[in-house]
mmCIF file of C-alpha atoms in Angstrom:
data_model
loop_
_atom_site.group_PDB
_atom_site.id
_atom_site.type_symbol
_atom_site.label_atom_id
_atom_site.label_comp_id
_atom_site.label_asym_id
_atom_site.label_seq_id
_atom_site.Cartn_x
_atom_site.Cartn_y
_atom_site.Cartn_z
ATOM 1 C CA UNK A 1 -135.704 -31.816 -13.696
ATOM 2 C CA UNK A 2 -139.099 -32.178 -12.683
ATOM 3 C CA UNK A 3 -141.155 -34.896 -14.585
ATOM 4 C CA UNK A 4 -144.737 -33.660 -16.393
ATOM 5 C CA UNK A 5 -147.528 -34.984 -14.121
ATOM 6 C CA UNK A 6 -150.246 -36.888 -16.579
ATOM 7 C CA UNK A 7 -152.396 -35.400 -17.686
ATOM 8 C CA UNK A 8 -156.027 -36.887 -19.107
ATOM 9 C CA UNK A 9 -156.111 -37.037 -22.827
ATOM 10 C CA UNK A 10 -159.830 -36.686 -22.981
ATOM 11 C CA UNK A 11 -159.565 -33.405 -20.765
ATOM 12 C CA UNK A 12 -156.889 -32.192 -23.637
ATOM 13 C CA UNK A 13 -159.323 -33.156 -26.843
ATOM 14 C CA UNK A 14 -162.574 -31.229 -25.330
ATOM 15 C CA UNK A 15 -160.036 -28.055 -24.212
ATOM 16 C CA UNK A 16 -158.685 -27.915 -27.643
ATOM 17 C CA UNK A 17 -162.577 -28.365 -29.090
ATOM 18 C CA UNK A 18 -162.676 -25.295 -26.910
ATOM 19 C CA UNK A 19 -159.756 -23.264 -28.353
ATOM 20 C CA UNK A 20 -161.406 -23.854 -32.057
ATOM 21 C CA UNK A 21 -164.375 -23.278 -30.802
ATOM 22 C CA UNK A 22 -163.754 -19.873 -29.699
ATOM 23 C CA UNK A 23 -161.138 -18.919 -31.353
ATOM 24 C CA UNK A 24 -161.706 -20.460 -35.064
ATOM 25 C CA UNK A 25 -159.809 -23.075 -36.895
ATOM 26 C CA UNK A 26 -156.516 -20.934 -37.544
ATOM 27 C CA UNK A 27 -154.342 -20.454 -34.453
ATOM 28 C CA UNK A 28 -152.736 -17.002 -34.841
ATOM 29 C CA UNK A 29 -151.731 -16.986 -31.427
ATOM 30 C CA UNK A 30 -151.749 -20.696 -30.311
ATOM 31 C CA UNK A 31 -149.973 -19.570 -27.082
ATOM 32 C CA UNK A 32 -152.573 -17.146 -25.983
ATOM 33 C CA UNK A 33 -155.319 -19.078 -26.798
ATOM 34 C CA UNK A 34 -154.493 -22.185 -25.205
ATOM 35 C CA UNK A 35 -153.479 -20.366 -22.160
ATOM 36 C CA UNK A 36 -157.401 -18.600 -21.789
ATOM 37 C CA UNK A 37 -159.014 -21.613 -23.008
ATOM 38 C CA UNK A 38 -156.982 -23.577 -19.827
ATOM 39 C CA UNK A 39 -157.239 -20.419 -17.307
ATOM 40 C CA UNK A 40 -160.882 -20.574 -18.457
ATOM 41 C CA UNK A 41 -161.485 -24.693 -17.387
ATOM 42 C CA UNK A 42 -159.039 -23.834 -13.944
ATOM 43 C CA UNK A 43 -161.033 -20.869 -12.858
ATOM 44 C CA UNK A 44 -164.195 -21.167 -14.859
ATOM 45 C CA UNK A 45 -164.087 -17.544 -16.004
ATOM 46 C CA UNK A 46 -161.889 -16.388 -19.657
ATOM 47 C CA UNK A 47 -158.916 -13.882 -17.946
ATOM 48 C CA UNK A 48 -159.199 -10.258 -17.869
ATOM 49 C CA UNK A 49 -156.404 -8.376 -19.334
ATOM 50 C CA UNK A 50 -154.220 -8.387 -16.157
ATOM 51 C CA UNK A 51 -155.382 -11.706 -15.224
ATOM 52 C CA UNK A 52 -152.078 -13.666 -13.995
ATOM 53 C CA UNK A 53 -153.396 -16.504 -11.968
ATOM 54 C CA UNK A 54 -151.898 -20.053 -11.897
ATOM 55 C CA UNK A 55 -152.999 -22.783 -14.935
ATOM 56 C CA UNK A 56 -152.130 -26.458 -14.578
ATOM 57 C CA UNK A 57 -148.857 -25.801 -16.640
ATOM 58 C CA UNK A 58 -148.868 -29.470 -17.400
ATOM 59 C CA UNK A 59 -152.753 -29.420 -19.476
ATOM 60 C CA UNK A 60 -151.438 -25.595 -21.321
ATOM 61 C CA UNK A 61 -148.539 -27.577 -22.703
ATOM 62 C CA UNK A 62 -150.873 -30.489 -23.619
ATOM 63 C CA UNK A 63 -153.156 -28.161 -24.773
ATOM 64 C CA UNK A 64 -151.128 -26.243 -26.555
ATOM 65 C CA UNK A 65 -148.827 -28.884 -28.117
ATOM 66 C CA UNK A 66 -152.662 -31.106 -29.418
ATOM 67 C CA UNK A 67 -153.836 -27.844 -31.187
ATOM 68 C CA UNK A 68 -150.057 -27.760 -32.589
ATOM 69 C CA UNK A 69 -150.926 -31.255 -34.314
ATOM 70 C CA UNK A 70 -153.163 -30.307 -35.758
ATOM 71 C CA UNK A 71 -156.061 -32.524 -32.655
#
């Protein structure tokens, strides 16, 4: 099994703040919300309805975990 690569905690907190800025404090669909923000960070645009471009999975999982922990 592959080890997750190190993720910059400052970047994670910045993206968590962006999730809260875009969607508010209540996460009704945290997986989608975090994915769209990581997508925006990586591709410099929010995804369109059928946008399936890759995102950094380790970063996505770190942002999702931080959001779930209420960071």
